[in-house]
Short mmCIF file of C-alpha atoms in Angstrom, two decimals:
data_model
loop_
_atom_site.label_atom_id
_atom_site.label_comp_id
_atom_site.label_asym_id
_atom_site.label_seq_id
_atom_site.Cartn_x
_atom_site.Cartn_y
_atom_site.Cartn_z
CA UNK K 21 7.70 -15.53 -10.66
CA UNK K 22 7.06 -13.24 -13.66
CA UNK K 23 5.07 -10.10 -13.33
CA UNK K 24 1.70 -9.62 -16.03
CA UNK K 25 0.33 -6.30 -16.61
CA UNK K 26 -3.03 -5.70 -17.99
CA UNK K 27 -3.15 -5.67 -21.62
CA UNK K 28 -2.60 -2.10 -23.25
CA UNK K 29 -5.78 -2.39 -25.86
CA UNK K 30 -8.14 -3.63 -23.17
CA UNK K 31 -6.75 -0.82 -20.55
CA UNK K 32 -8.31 1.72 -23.00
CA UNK K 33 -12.09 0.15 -23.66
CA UNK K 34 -12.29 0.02 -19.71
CA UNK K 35 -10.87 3.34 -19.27
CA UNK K 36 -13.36 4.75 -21.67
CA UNK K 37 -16.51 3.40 -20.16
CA UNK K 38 -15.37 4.35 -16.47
CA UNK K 39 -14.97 7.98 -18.07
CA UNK K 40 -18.63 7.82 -19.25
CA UNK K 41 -20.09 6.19 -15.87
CA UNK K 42 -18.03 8.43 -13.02
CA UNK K 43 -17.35 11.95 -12.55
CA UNK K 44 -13.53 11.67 -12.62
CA UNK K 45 -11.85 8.59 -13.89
CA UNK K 46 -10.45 5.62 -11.21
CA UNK K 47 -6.90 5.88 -10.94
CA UNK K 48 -5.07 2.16 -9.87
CA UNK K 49 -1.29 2.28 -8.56
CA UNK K 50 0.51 -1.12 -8.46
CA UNK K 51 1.04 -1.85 -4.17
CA UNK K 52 4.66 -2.48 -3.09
CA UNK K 53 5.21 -6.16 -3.05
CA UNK K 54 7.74 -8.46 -1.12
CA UNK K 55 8.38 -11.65 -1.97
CA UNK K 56 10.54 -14.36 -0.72
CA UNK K 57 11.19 -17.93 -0.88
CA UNK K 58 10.95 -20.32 1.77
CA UNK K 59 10.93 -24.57 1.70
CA UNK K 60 7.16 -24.81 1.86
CA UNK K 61 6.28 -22.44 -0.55
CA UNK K 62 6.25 -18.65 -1.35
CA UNK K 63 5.36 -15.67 0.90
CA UNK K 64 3.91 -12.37 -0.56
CA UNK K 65 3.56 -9.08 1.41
CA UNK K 66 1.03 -6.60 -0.34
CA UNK K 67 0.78 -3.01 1.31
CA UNK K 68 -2.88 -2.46 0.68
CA UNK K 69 -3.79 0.69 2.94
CA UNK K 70 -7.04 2.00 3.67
CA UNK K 71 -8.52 -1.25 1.45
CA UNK K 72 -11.28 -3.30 3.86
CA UNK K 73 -12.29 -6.48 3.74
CA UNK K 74 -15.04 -5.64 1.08
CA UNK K 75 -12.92 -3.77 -1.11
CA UNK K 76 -10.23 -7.29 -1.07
CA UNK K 77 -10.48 -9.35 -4.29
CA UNK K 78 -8.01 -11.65 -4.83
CA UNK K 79 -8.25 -14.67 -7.10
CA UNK K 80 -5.76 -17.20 -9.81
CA UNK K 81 -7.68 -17.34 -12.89
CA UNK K 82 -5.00 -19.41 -15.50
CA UNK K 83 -2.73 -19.47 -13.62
CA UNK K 84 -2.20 -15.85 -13.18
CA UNK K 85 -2.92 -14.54 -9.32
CA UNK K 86 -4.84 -10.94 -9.43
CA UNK K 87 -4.99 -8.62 -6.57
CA UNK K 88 -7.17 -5.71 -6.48
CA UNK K 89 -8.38 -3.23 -4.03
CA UNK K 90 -11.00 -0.91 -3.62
CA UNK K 91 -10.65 1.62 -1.40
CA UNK K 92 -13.80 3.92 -0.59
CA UNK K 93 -13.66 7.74 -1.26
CA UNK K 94 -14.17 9.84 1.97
CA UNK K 95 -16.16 13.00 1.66
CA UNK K 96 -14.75 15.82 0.58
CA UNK K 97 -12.52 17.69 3.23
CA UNK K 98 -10.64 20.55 3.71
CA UNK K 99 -7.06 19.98 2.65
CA UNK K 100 -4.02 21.96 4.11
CA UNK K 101 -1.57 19.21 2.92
CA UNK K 102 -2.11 16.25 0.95
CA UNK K 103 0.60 13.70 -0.10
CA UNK K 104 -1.64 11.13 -0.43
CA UNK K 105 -4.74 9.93 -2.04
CA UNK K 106 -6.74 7.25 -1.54
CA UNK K 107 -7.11 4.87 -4.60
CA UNK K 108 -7.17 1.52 -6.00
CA UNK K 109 -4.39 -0.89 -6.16
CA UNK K 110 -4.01 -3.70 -8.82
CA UNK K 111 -1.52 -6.18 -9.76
CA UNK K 112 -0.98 -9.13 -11.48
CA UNK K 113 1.41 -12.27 -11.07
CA UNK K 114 2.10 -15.00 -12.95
CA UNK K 115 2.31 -18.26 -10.81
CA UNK K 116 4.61 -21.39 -11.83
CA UNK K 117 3.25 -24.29 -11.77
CA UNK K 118 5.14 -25.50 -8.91
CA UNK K 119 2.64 -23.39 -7.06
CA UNK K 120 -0.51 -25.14 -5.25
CA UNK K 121 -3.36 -23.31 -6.51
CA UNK K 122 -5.76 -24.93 -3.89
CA UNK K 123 -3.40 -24.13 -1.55
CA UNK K 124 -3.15 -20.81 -1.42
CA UNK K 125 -4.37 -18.43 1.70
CA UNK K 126 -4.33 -14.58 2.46
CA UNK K 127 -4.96 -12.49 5.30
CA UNK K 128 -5.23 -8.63 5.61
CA UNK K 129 -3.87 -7.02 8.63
CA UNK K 130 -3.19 -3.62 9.17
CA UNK K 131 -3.16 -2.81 5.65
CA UNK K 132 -0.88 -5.59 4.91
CA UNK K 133 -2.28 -8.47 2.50
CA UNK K 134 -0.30 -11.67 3.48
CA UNK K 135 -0.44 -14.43 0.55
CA UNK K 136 1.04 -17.63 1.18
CA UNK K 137 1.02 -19.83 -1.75
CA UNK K 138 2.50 -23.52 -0.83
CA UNK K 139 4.84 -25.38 -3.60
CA UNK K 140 2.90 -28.24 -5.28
CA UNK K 141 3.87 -32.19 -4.29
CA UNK K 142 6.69 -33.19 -6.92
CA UNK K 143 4.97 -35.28 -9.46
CA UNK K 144 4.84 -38.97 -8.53
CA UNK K 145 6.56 -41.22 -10.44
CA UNK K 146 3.85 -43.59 -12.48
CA UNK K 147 4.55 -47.07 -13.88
CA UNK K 148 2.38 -47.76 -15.86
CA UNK K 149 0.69 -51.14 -16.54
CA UNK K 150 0.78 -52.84 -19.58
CA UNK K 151 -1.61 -55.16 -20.32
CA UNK K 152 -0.37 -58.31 -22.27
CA UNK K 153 -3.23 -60.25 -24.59
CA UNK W 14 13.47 4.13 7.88
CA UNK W 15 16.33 1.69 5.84
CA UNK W 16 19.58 1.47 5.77
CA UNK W 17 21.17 2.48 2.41
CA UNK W 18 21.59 -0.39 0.25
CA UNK W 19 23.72 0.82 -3.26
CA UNK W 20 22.91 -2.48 -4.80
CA UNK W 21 19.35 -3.13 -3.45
CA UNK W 22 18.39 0.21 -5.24
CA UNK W 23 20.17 -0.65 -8.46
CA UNK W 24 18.24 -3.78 -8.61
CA UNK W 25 14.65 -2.37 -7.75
CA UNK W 26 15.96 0.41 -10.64
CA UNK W 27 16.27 -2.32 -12.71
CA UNK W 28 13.12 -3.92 -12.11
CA UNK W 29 10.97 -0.63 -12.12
CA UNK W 30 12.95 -0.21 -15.62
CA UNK W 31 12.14 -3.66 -16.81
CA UNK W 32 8.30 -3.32 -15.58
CA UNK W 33 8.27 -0.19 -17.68
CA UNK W 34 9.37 -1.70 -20.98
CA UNK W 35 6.26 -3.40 -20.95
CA UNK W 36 3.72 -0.21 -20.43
CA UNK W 37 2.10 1.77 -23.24
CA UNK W 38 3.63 5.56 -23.45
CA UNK W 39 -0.27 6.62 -23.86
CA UNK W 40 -1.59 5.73 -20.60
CA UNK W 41 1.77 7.16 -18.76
CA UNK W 42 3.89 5.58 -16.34
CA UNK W 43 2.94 2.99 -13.67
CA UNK W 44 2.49 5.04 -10.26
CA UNK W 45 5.57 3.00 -8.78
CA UNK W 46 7.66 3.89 -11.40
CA UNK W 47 10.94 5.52 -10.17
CA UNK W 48 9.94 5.08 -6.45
CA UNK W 49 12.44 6.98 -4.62
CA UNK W 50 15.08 4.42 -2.90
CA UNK W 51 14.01 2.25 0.04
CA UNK W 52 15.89 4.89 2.39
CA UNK W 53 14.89 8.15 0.74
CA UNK W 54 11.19 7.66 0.83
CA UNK W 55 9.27 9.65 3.26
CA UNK W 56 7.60 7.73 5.73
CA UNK W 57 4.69 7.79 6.44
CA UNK W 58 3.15 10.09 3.92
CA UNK W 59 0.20 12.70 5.82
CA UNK W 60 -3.01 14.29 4.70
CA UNK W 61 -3.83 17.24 6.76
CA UNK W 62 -7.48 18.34 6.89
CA UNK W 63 -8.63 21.05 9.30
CA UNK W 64 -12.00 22.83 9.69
CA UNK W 65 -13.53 24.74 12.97
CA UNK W 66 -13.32 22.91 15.69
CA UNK W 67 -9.95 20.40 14.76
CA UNK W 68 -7.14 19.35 12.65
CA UNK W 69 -6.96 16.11 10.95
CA UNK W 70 -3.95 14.04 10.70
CA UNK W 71 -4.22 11.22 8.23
CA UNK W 72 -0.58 9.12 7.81
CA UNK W 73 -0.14 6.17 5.24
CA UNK W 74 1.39 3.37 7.30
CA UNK W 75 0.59 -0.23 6.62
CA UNK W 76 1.61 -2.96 8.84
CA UNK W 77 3.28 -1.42 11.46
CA UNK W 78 3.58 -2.88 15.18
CA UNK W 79 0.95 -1.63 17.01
CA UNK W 80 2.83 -1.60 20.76
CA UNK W 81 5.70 0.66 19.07
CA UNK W 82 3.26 2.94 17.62
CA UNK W 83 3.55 6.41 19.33
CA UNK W 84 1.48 9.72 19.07
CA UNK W 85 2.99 13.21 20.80
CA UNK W 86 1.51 15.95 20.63
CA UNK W 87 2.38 19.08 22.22
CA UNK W 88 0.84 23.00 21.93
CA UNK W 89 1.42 23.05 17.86
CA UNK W 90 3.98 20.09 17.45
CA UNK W 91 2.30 16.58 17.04
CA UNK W 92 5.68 13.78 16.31
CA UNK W 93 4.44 10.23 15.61
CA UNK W 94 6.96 7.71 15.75
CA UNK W 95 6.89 4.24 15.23
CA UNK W 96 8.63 0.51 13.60
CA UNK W 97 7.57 -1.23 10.36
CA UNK W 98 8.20 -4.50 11.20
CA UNK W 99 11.31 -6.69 9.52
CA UNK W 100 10.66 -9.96 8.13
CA UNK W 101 13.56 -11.86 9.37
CA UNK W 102 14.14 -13.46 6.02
CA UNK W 103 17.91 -14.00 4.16
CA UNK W 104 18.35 -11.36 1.89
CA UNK W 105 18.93 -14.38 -1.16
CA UNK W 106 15.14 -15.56 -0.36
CA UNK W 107 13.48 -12.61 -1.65
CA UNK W 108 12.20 -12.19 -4.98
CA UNK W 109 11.16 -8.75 -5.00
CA UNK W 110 11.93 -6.55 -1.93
CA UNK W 111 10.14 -3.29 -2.49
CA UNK W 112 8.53 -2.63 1.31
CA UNK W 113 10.96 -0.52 2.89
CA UNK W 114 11.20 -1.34 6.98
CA UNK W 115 12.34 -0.11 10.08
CA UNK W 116 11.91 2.44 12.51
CA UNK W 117 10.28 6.20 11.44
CA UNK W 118 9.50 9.50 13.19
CA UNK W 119 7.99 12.19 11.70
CA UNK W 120 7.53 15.46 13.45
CA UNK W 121 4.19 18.13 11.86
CA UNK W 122 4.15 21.60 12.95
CA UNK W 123 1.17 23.13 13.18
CA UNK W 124 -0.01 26.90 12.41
CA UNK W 125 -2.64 26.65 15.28
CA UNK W 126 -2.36 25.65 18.70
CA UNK W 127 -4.19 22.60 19.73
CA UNK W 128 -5.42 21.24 23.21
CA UNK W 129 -3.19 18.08 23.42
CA UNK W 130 -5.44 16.64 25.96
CA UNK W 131 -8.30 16.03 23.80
CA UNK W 132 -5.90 14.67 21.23
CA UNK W 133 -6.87 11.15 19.87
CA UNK W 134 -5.16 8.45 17.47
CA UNK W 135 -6.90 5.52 15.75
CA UNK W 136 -5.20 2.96 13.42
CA UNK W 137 -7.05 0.70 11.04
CA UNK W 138 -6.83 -0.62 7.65
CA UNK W 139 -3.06 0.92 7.72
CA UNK W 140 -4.09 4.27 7.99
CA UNK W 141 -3.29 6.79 11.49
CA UNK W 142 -5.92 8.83 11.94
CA UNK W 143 -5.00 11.72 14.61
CA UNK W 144 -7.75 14.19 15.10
CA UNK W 145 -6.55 17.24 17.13
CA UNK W 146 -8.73 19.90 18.31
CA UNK W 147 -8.03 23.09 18.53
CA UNK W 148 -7.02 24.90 21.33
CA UNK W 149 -10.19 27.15 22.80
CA UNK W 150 -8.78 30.28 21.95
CA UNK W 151 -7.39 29.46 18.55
CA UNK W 152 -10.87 28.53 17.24
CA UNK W 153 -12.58 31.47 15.40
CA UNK W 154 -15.38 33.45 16.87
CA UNK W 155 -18.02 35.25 16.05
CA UNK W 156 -18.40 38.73 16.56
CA UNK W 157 -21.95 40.18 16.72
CA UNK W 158 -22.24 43.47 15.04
CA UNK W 159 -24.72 46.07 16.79
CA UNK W 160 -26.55 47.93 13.53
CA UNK W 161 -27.37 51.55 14.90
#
């Protein structure tokens, strides 16, 4: 499964116009990903923290599965330490096309997106008819 | 958290590197870029907040098991400790193996003493939230001045 990043030209219109809109720009890190390969089809494992059900889009568009999270900015707090912060996530995957597109379902628990995306039924053989005038 | 793995790391170096190749040097490099290895990383990674009245523990854990989840706290020592659960899956199955697993304990001292009674923990959306409130005589007072 090959990896698709966003492309560079269109990264800098939309960074641009966010600039204009919001007081400091939104920053996106790519999640952590596992994948692995079992007989019915392909497991993901997306570390999303701190993204809720509202903030989940995920969606194939071309073939080409897109997972983004929003996560929502708590108010401003006192900080003595901070190794994190909270921001989006975004990532893109190509998908073969021995991947079931219809197929595919997610759940978010704990942070943790699972995908499961099932392998598509090998083609059937097709005879086909020939009609004799 | 993981065992060390020489050629895991090589080959998520490899794929970090080959991720890279494909980013513009203008907008700087992807935030996973160069992720320490699986074993080095610290886990989980804490926001402190404190103001009046408590201190504010906020640790970055997705999908850990909820039963092995444990908060201690003690007069300025809070440890949590916990497991990231394993996917019992061959190593030759994965395609990309970045989530590090295993079990974690992480120890914060504190420069103010805290009541550990009143201590509470909540875990959603992969995030520990531990709010600790300060112990009654660490909290600042206020001193009223007589003007003569």
């Amino acid at each position: 499964m090959a990896e698709k990043t966003i492309d560079n030209n269109q990264n800098v219109e939309n960074s641009i116009a966010k600039r204009e809109e919001t007081r400091e720009p939104e920053s996106y890190i790519t999640p952590v990903t596992d994948i692995y390969e079992e007989d019915k089809g392909l497991y993901m494992m997306v570390d999303l923290p701190g993204v809720d059900q509202d903030g989940l889009k995920l969606s194939v568009e071309e073939g080409v599965l897109t997972i983004e999270g929003h996560v929502k900015r708590s108010d401003n707090k006192e900080y003595l330490i901070r190794e994190f912060e909270p921001s989006n996530y975004y990532r893109q995957f190509e998908l073969s096309e021995a991947v079931d597109q219809e197929g595919i379902n997610a759940e978010l628990k704990n942070g943790v997106l699972n995908i499961f995306l099932p392998r598509a039924k090998a083609v059937q053989p097709r005879t086909i008819e020939v009609k004799f005038s | 958290m993981s065992v060390w793995n020489f050629l895991k790391e090589m080959d998520q170096l490899q794929s970090q590197l080959g991720e890279l190749s494909r980013f513009g040097v203008r907008h700087g490099l992807p935030r996973t870029c160069f992720l320490p290895g699986v074993s080095a990383r610290h886990f989980p990674m804490i926001n402190i907040a404190s103001d009046d009245q408590k201190i504010v523990i906020e640790a970055l854990a997705p999908g850990l098991d909820t039963d092995s989840l444990k908060v201690q706290a003690l007069n300025n020592r809070v440890t949590i400790s916990g497991e990231k659960a394993k996917v019992n899956v061959d190593l030759e199955k994965f395609h990309r193996n970045e989530r590090s697993t295993g079990k974690f304990s992480r120890t914060i001292e504190l420069t103010t003493q805290i009541d550990p009674e009143k201590v509470t923990a909540e875990y959603s959306k992969g995030i520990l939230t531990v709010t600790l409130p300060k112990a009654e005589k660490a909290k600042a007072h206020n001193v009223a001045i007589s003007v003569k």
